[in-house]
Amino acid sequence: MVCLSVVMRILLLGDVVFGILSGFYEQYALFFLSIAILYVLLTISPASRHHGVMALFVYSFLICIPINLRMSVHYSEFMSYASTPTSLTVALGVIAYIILSSIEEIVLCLVGRILWGEQSVMLES
């Protein structure tokens, strides 16, 4: 069982690296493939049996950083053509990054919740 857990962690780490590289090279199809692979790996992983949504939240955050940065930079470049001040362009880029990250995490975790149903409670009050 330990061997399977180590293999799954290596596969998840490889998927995170694959997703990050797809973001740096602006390969959006590979990014969506990386997210799909993440869902499959978390579904079959024994380590995330009852905590799949939490693991999905952490791993998808790491995968989505380069794509969100790239899209925020494109948005900032677009706003710079609209003759807005530089400080406003940077502020709008940061706001766009935060909004993109939030929307992605909400959608991905919602899909994970639909796929995996009820999860175990992480912290009891």
Backbone as ProteinMPNN parsed JSONL, in Angstrom:
{"seq_chain_A": "MVCLSVVMRILLLGDVVFGILSGFYEQYALFFLSIAILYVLLTISPASRHHGVMALFVYSFLICIPINLRMSVHYSEFMSYASTPTSLTVALGVIAYIILSSIEEIVLCLVGRILWGEQSVMLES", "coords_chain_A": {"N_chain_A": [[0.815, -1.192, 0.0], [1.991, 1.224, 0.674], [3.714, 1.618, -1.435], [1.954, 2.13, -3.563], [0.89, 4.552, -2.715], [3.146, 6.204, -2.82], [3.679, 6.142, -5.561], [1.341, 7.367, -6.529], [1.63, 9.933, -5.463], [3.887, 10.798, -6.836], [2.859, 10.776, -9.444], [0.858, 12.746, -9.166], [2.454, 14.974, -8.573], [3.886, 15.096, -10.953], [1.781, 15.726, -12.682], [1.103, 18.268, -11.74], [3.456, 19.669, -12.393], [3.32, 19.354, -15.176], [0.983, 20.814, -15.715], [1.802, 23.375, -14.889], [3.883, 23.886, -16.703], [2.394, 23.898, -19.064], [1.035, 26.245, -18.709], [3.104, 28.148, -18.782], [3.919, 27.966, -21.425], [1.685, 28.746, -22.764], [-0.281, 26.871, -23.598], [-3.318, 26.118, -23.776], [-5.022, 23.958, -24.191], [-3.528, 21.827, -23.213], [-3.514, 22.585, -20.573], [-6.216, 22.201, -19.805], [-6.284, 19.464, -20.2], [-4.497, 18.695, -18.225], [-5.973, 19.375, -15.931], [-8.078, 17.553, -16.211], [-6.664, 15.143, -15.974], [-5.861, 15.462, -13.348], [-8.32, 15.226, -11.97], [-8.851, 12.504, -12.532], [-6.633, 11.224, -11.32], [-6.995, 11.96, -8.629], [-9.386, 10.69, -8.155], [-8.75, 7.958, -8.217], [-6.842, 7.802, -6.301], [-5.782, 6.507, -3.216], [-5.047, 8.053, -1.059], [-6.499, 10.384, -1.096], [-9.08, 9.672, -0.51], [-11.397, 10.364, 1.097], [-11.111, 13.026, 1.151], [-11.077, 14.426, -1.235], [-11.927, 16.842, -2.437], [-10.582, 18.786, -0.997], [-7.909, 18.129, -1.601], [-8.052, 18.54, -4.336], [-8.481, 21.291, -4.388], [-6.001, 22.272, -3.446], [-4.07, 21.187, -5.282], [-5.082, 22.082, -7.765], [-4.885, 24.814, -7.436], [-2.107, 25.175, -7.554], [-1.637, 24.354, -10.17], [-3.055, 26.234, -11.633], [-1.842, 28.736, -11.323], [0.181, 29.724, -13.287], [-1.399, 29.973, -15.649], [-3.384, 31.787, -14.863], [-1.779, 34.009, -14.27], [-0.734, 34.529, -16.814], [-3.086, 35.138, -18.258], [-3.894, 37.398, -16.841], [-1.804, 39.152, -17.412], [-2.205, 39.44, -20.17], [-4.67, 40.73, -20.071], [-3.907, 43.084, -18.776], [-2.184, 44.142, -20.702], [-4.036, 44.609, -22.706], [-5.573, 46.582, -21.459], [-3.672, 48.582, -21.316], [-3.562, 49.537, -23.882], [-5.828, 50.999, -23.973], [-5.276, 53.481, -23.121], [-5.019, 53.93, -20.328], [-3.844, 54.918, -17.077], [-0.643, 53.727, -15.848], [-0.474, 52.734, -13.205], [-3.147, 52.155, -12.684], [-3.572, 50.198, -14.6], [-1.915, 48.121, -13.667], [-3.137, 47.629, -11.201], [-5.669, 46.771, -12.064], [-4.883, 44.446, -13.371], [-4.01, 42.875, -11.211], [-6.403, 42.624, -9.808], [-7.865, 41.24, -11.744], [-6.423, 38.831, -11.75], [-6.98, 37.844, -9.173], [-9.758, 37.53, -9.307], [-9.973, 35.647, -11.406], [-8.619, 33.445, -10.254], [-10.28, 32.897, -8.064], [-12.751, 32.252, -9.285], [-12.035, 29.999, -10.823], [-11.253, 28.172, -8.796], [-13.655, 27.877, -7.389], [-15.363, 26.766, -9.358], [-13.968, 24.39, -10.083], [-13.872, 23.021, -7.609], [-16.593, 22.755, -7.127], [-17.347, 21.024, -9.213], [-15.809, 18.837, -8.397], [-17.077, 18.287, -5.983], [-19.58, 17.488, -6.921], [-18.814, 15.183, -8.312], [-17.629, 13.516, -6.321], [-19.307, 13.595, -4.11], [-20.397, 13.556, -0.685], [-17.903, 14.506, 1.648], [-15.385, 13.72, 4.1], [-15.282, 15.319, 7.311], [-12.969, 17.831, 7.916], [-12.015, 19.421, 10.109], [-13.251, 19.263, 13.307], [-15.683, 21.071, 15.137]], "CA_chain_A": [[0.0, 0.0, 0.0], [2.881, 2.381, 0.705], [4.249, 1.771, -2.778], [0.914, 2.773, -4.355], [0.79, 5.936, -2.272], [4.303, 6.929, -3.349], [3.471, 6.271, -7.004], [0.297, 8.359, -6.74], [2.182, 11.259, -5.181], [4.767, 11.142, -7.955], [1.988, 11.099, -10.574], [0.23, 14.043, -8.903], [3.483, 15.997, -8.721], [4.129, 15.206, -12.39], [0.652, 16.435, -13.273], [1.24, 19.679, -11.369], [4.533, 20.213, -13.227], [2.772, 19.391, -16.524], [0.061, 21.944, -15.768], [2.567, 24.619, -14.788], [4.567, 24.075, -17.978], [1.406, 24.273, -20.081], [0.746, 27.657, -18.498], [4.215, 28.968, -19.231], [3.982, 27.94, -22.884], [0.373, 29.167, -23.256], [-0.972, 25.75, -24.231], [-4.541, 26.024, -22.987], [-5.565, 22.599, -24.305], [-2.775, 21.01, -22.256], [-3.964, 22.972, -19.244], [-7.466, 21.492, -19.536], [-5.915, 18.054, -20.078], [-3.891, 18.546, -16.904], [-7.06, 19.387, -14.954], [-8.784, 16.274, -16.349], [-5.788, 14.122, -15.381], [-5.923, 15.666, -11.901], [-9.558, 14.598, -11.498], [-8.699, 11.047, -12.6], [-5.675, 10.79, -10.3], [-7.592, 12.101, -7.299], [-10.45, 9.7, -8.022], [-8.186, 6.63, -7.953], [-5.841, 7.883, -5.237], [-6.283, 6.125, -1.895], [-4.716, 9.084, -0.073], [-7.538, 11.419, -1.096], [-10.345, 8.944, -0.578], [-12.51, 11.123, 1.678], [-10.725, 14.439, 1.163], [-10.756, 14.724, -2.622], [-12.153, 18.245, -2.764], [-9.489, 19.553, -0.408], [-6.726, 17.871, -2.416], [-8.297, 19.208, -5.61], [-8.28, 22.721, -4.15], [-4.57, 22.554, -3.33], [-3.356, 20.881, -6.521], [-5.537, 22.943, -8.862], [-4.315, 26.14, -7.199], [-0.744, 25.166, -8.077], [-1.679, 24.225, -11.628], [-3.69, 27.407, -12.247], [-1.082, 29.978, -11.146], [0.743, 30.298, -14.519], [-2.455, 30.352, -16.592], [-4.0, 33.016, -14.367], [-0.827, 35.1, -14.472], [-0.665, 34.817, -18.249], [-4.319, 35.813, -18.655], [-3.885, 38.725, -16.219], [-0.877, 39.982, -18.187], [-2.892, 39.779, -21.417], [-5.685, 41.727, -19.737], [-3.211, 44.342, -18.494], [-1.729, 44.681, -21.991], [-5.225, 45.13, -23.377], [-5.954, 47.829, -20.801], [-2.675, 49.616, -21.598], [-3.911, 50.133, -25.176], [-6.976, 51.883, -23.768], [-4.676, 54.716, -22.59], [-5.242, 54.1, -18.896], [-2.573, 55.104, -16.369], [0.072, 52.492, -15.549], [-0.848, 52.207, -11.888], [-4.478, 51.578, -12.816], [-3.415, 48.968, -15.377], [-1.367, 47.105, -12.767], [-4.178, 47.305, -10.216], [-6.687, 45.968, -12.74], [-4.287, 43.128, -13.604], [-4.041, 42.132, -9.94], [-7.807, 42.295, -9.552], [-8.237, 40.186, -12.7], [-5.813, 37.581, -11.27], [-7.724, 37.377, -7.998], [-11.078, 37.08, -9.757], [-9.784, 34.398, -12.151], [-8.291, 32.376, -9.308], [-11.465, 32.571, -7.268], [-13.749, 31.582, -10.123], [-11.531, 28.657, -11.153], [-11.31, 27.304, -7.623], [-15.065, 27.59, -7.087], [-15.901, 25.855, -10.37], [-13.308, 23.087, -9.979], [-14.308, 22.348, -6.383], [-17.995, 22.403, -7.314], [-17.348, 19.798, -10.025], [-15.317, 17.778, -7.518], [-18.133, 17.964, -5.016], [-20.591, 16.724, -7.654], [-18.253, 13.862, -8.631], [-17.302, 12.691, -5.168], [-20.346, 13.638, -3.083], [-20.023, 13.967, 0.671], [-16.522, 14.315, 2.062], [-15.198, 13.686, 5.547], [-15.053, 16.599, 7.944], [-11.54, 18.006, 8.183], [-11.854, 19.911, 11.47], [-14.481, 19.24, 14.103], [-15.777, 22.261, 15.976]], "C_chain_A": [[0.858, 1.255, 0.0], [3.421, 2.656, -0.69], [3.234, 2.477, -3.677], [0.781, 4.246, -3.989], [1.946, 6.774, -2.821], [4.147, 7.15, -4.849], [2.426, 7.342, -7.299], [0.815, 9.773, -6.479], [3.115, 11.718, -6.289], [3.94, 11.52, -9.176], [1.306, 12.452, -10.386], [1.232, 15.181, -9.054], [3.819, 16.2, -10.199], [3.022, 15.95, -13.095], [0.712, 17.923, -12.948], [2.323, 20.339, -12.223], [4.054, 20.349, -14.677], [1.82, 20.579, -16.694], [0.772, 23.28, -15.719], [3.288, 24.907, -16.097], [3.59, 24.461, -19.09], [1.012, 25.741, -19.928], [1.857, 28.563, -18.987], [4.307, 29.038, -20.749], [2.654, 28.282, -23.549], [-0.334, 28.077, -24.063], [-2.232, 25.466, -23.416], [-5.176, 24.638, -23.064], [-4.838, 21.662, -23.343], [-3.151, 21.34, -20.822], [-5.252, 22.234, -18.873], [-7.224, 19.984, -19.425], [-5.302, 17.782, -18.706], [-4.948, 18.536, -15.804], [-7.827, 18.065, -15.009], [-7.967, 15.138, -15.74], [-5.805, 14.235, -13.859], [-7.181, 15.043, -11.313], [-9.43, 13.075, -11.476], [-7.769, 10.555, -11.501], [-6.251, 10.908, -8.893], [-8.724, 11.115, -7.082], [-9.882, 8.341, -7.64], [-7.175, 6.625, -6.815], [-6.429, 7.469, -3.89], [-6.021, 7.204, -0.834], [-5.791, 10.168, 0.002], [-8.93, 10.811, -1.145], [-11.523, 9.769, -0.058], [-12.214, 12.621, 1.75], [-10.356, 14.899, -0.243], [-10.913, 16.183, -2.982], [-11.04, 19.114, -2.192], [-8.204, 19.361, -1.198], [-6.858, 18.553, -3.779], [-8.053, 20.708, -5.486], [-6.793, 23.059, -4.138], [-3.855, 22.338, -4.655], [-3.798, 21.789, -7.668], [-5.043, 24.374, -8.678], [-2.908, 26.217, -7.778], [-0.723, 25.109, -9.596], [-2.15, 25.527, -12.274], [-2.875, 28.688, -12.137], [-0.535, 30.52, -12.47], [-0.318, 30.744, -15.53], [-3.107, 31.655, -16.15], [-3.068, 34.211, -14.53], [-0.763, 35.517, -15.928], [-1.912, 35.586, -18.706], [-4.403, 37.217, -18.05], [-2.95, 39.672, -16.962], [-1.515, 40.379, -19.512], [-3.955, 40.85, -21.177], [-5.037, 43.082, -19.479], [-2.693, 44.978, -19.781], [-2.897, 45.282, -22.765], [-5.628, 46.471, -22.777], [-4.936, 48.94, -21.081], [-2.93, 50.26, -22.955], [-5.081, 51.099, -25.049], [-6.567, 53.204, -23.129], [-5.086, 54.97, -21.137], [-3.888, 54.288, -18.224], [-1.958, 53.762, -15.975], [-0.335, 51.895, -14.21], [-2.229, 51.573, -11.923], [-4.427, 50.263, -13.583], [-2.901, 47.84, -14.506], [-2.421, 46.681, -11.75], [-5.275, 46.445, -10.842], [-6.167, 44.571, -13.07], [-4.309, 42.27, -12.351], [-5.47, 41.727, -9.599], [-8.279, 41.189, -10.481], [-7.664, 38.84, -12.261], [-6.61, 37.009, -10.102], [-9.089, 36.836, -8.409], [-10.965, 35.758, -10.517], [-9.495, 33.223, -11.218], [-9.513, 31.942, -8.515], [-12.491, 31.8, -8.08], [-13.3, 30.164, -10.47], [-11.653, 27.715, -9.968], [-12.756, 26.928, -7.286], [-15.623, 26.574, -8.069], [-15.285, 24.467, -10.237], [-13.753, 22.329, -8.731], [-15.788, 21.975, -6.444], [-18.126, 21.125, -8.146], [-16.841, 18.616, -9.199], [-16.348, 17.344, -6.5], [-19.251, 17.151, -5.674], [-20.084, 15.31, -7.943], [-18.128, 12.965, -7.408], [-18.333, 12.736, -4.046], [-19.828, 14.128, -1.737], [-18.573, 13.607, 0.974], [-16.467, 14.269, 3.575], [-14.916, 15.086, 6.071], [-13.58, 16.703, 8.296], [-11.295, 18.412, 9.639], [-13.205, 19.899, 12.167], [-14.516, 20.477, 14.97], [-16.122, 21.925, 17.402]], "O_chain_A": [[0.486, 2.253, -0.616], [3.566, 3.814, -1.08], [3.614, 3.336, -4.473], [0.58, 5.089, -4.863], [1.749, 7.916, -3.238], [4.453, 8.231, -5.351], [2.603, 8.14, -8.219], [0.467, 10.705, -7.205], [3.131, 12.897, -6.642], [4.272, 12.478, -9.873], [1.187, 13.222, -11.339], [0.9, 16.233, -9.6], [4.014, 17.33, -10.647], [3.285, 16.726, -14.013], [0.401, 18.752, -13.803], [2.127, 21.448, -12.72], [4.35, 21.347, -15.333], [1.861, 21.267, -17.715], [0.394, 24.216, -16.424], [3.306, 26.05, -16.554], [3.927, 25.264, -19.96], [0.691, 26.403, -20.915], [1.593, 29.628, -19.545], [4.728, 30.055, -21.3], [2.508, 28.126, -24.761], [-0.92, 28.361, -25.108], [-2.207, 24.668, -22.479], [-5.803, 24.192, -22.102], [-5.463, 20.799, -22.726], [-3.112, 20.471, -19.951], [-5.373, 21.706, -17.767], [-7.889, 19.306, -18.642], [-5.57, 16.745, -18.1], [-4.835, 17.771, -14.846], [-8.188, 17.516, -13.967], [-8.518, 14.269, -15.066], [-5.769, 13.223, -13.159], [-7.118, 14.398, -10.267], [-9.85, 12.428, -10.516], [-8.076, 9.576, -10.821], [-6.014, 10.039, -8.054], [-9.001, 10.736, -5.944], [-10.473, 7.638, -6.819], [-6.703, 5.564, -6.408], [-7.45, 8.009, -3.464], [-6.715, 7.25, 0.183], [-5.97, 10.796, 1.045], [-9.845, 11.371, -1.749], [-12.551, 9.854, -0.73], [-12.978, 13.385, 2.341], [-9.419, 15.679, -0.415], [-10.116, 16.718, -3.753], [-10.605, 20.071, -2.832], [-7.481, 20.327, -1.444], [-5.881, 19.081, -4.31], [-7.48, 21.321, -6.386], [-6.377, 24.036, -4.76], [-3.113, 23.21, -5.107], [-2.963, 22.221, -8.463], [-4.806, 25.075, -9.662], [-2.551, 27.206, -8.419], [0.115, 25.746, -10.234], [-1.683, 25.88, -13.357], [-3.202, 29.661, -12.817], [-0.765, 31.692, -12.766], [-0.157, 31.771, -16.19], [-3.356, 32.534, -16.975], [-3.512, 35.302, -14.887], [-0.741, 36.707, -16.244], [-1.808, 36.562, -19.449], [-4.93, 38.129, -18.686], [-3.258, 40.853, -17.128], [-1.385, 41.526, -19.94], [-4.118, 41.765, -21.984], [-5.554, 44.112, -19.911], [-2.749, 46.197, -19.942], [-2.765, 46.329, -23.399], [-5.985, 47.396, -23.507], [-5.297, 50.116, -21.084], [-2.554, 51.413, -23.165], [-5.298, 51.929, -25.932], [-7.416, 53.957, -22.651], [-5.452, 56.087, -20.77], [-2.874, 53.848, -18.767], [-2.673, 52.777, -15.792], [-0.519, 50.683, -14.098], [-2.461, 50.559, -11.263], [-5.151, 49.322, -13.258], [-3.396, 46.717, -14.593], [-2.573, 45.491, -11.475], [-5.754, 45.497, -10.22], [-6.936, 43.61, -13.05], [-4.595, 41.075, -12.418], [-5.711, 40.607, -9.15], [-9.013, 40.296, -10.058], [-8.336, 37.816, -12.381], [-6.879, 35.808, -10.062], [-9.522, 35.797, -7.912], [-11.766, 34.85, -10.302], [-10.059, 32.141, -11.376], [-9.744, 30.749, -8.323], [-13.038, 30.802, -7.609], [-14.1, 29.23, -10.416], [-12.107, 26.581, -10.12], [-13.036, 25.781, -6.938], [-16.286, 25.62, -7.662], [-16.004, 23.469, -10.273], [-13.987, 21.122, -8.792], [-16.189, 20.968, -5.861], [-18.925, 20.247, -7.818], [-17.385, 17.516, -9.292], [-16.471, 16.157, -6.195], [-19.803, 16.237, -5.061], [-20.841, 14.346, -7.83], [-18.482, 11.787, -7.458], [-18.222, 11.957, -3.099], [-18.951, 14.988, -1.658], [-18.089, 12.539, 0.599], [-17.388, 14.724, 4.254], [-14.376, 15.932, 5.357], [-13.006, 15.793, 8.893], [-10.463, 17.813, 10.321], [-14.179, 20.461, 11.668], [-13.482, 20.895, 15.49], [-16.237, 22.822, 18.237]]}, "name": "protein", "num_of_chains": 1, "seq": "MVCLSVVMRILLLGDVVFGILSGFYEQYALFFLSIAILYVLLTISPASRHHGVMALFVYSFLICIPINLRMSVHYSEFMSYASTPTSLTVALGVIAYIILSSIEEIVLCLVGRILWGEQSVMLES"}
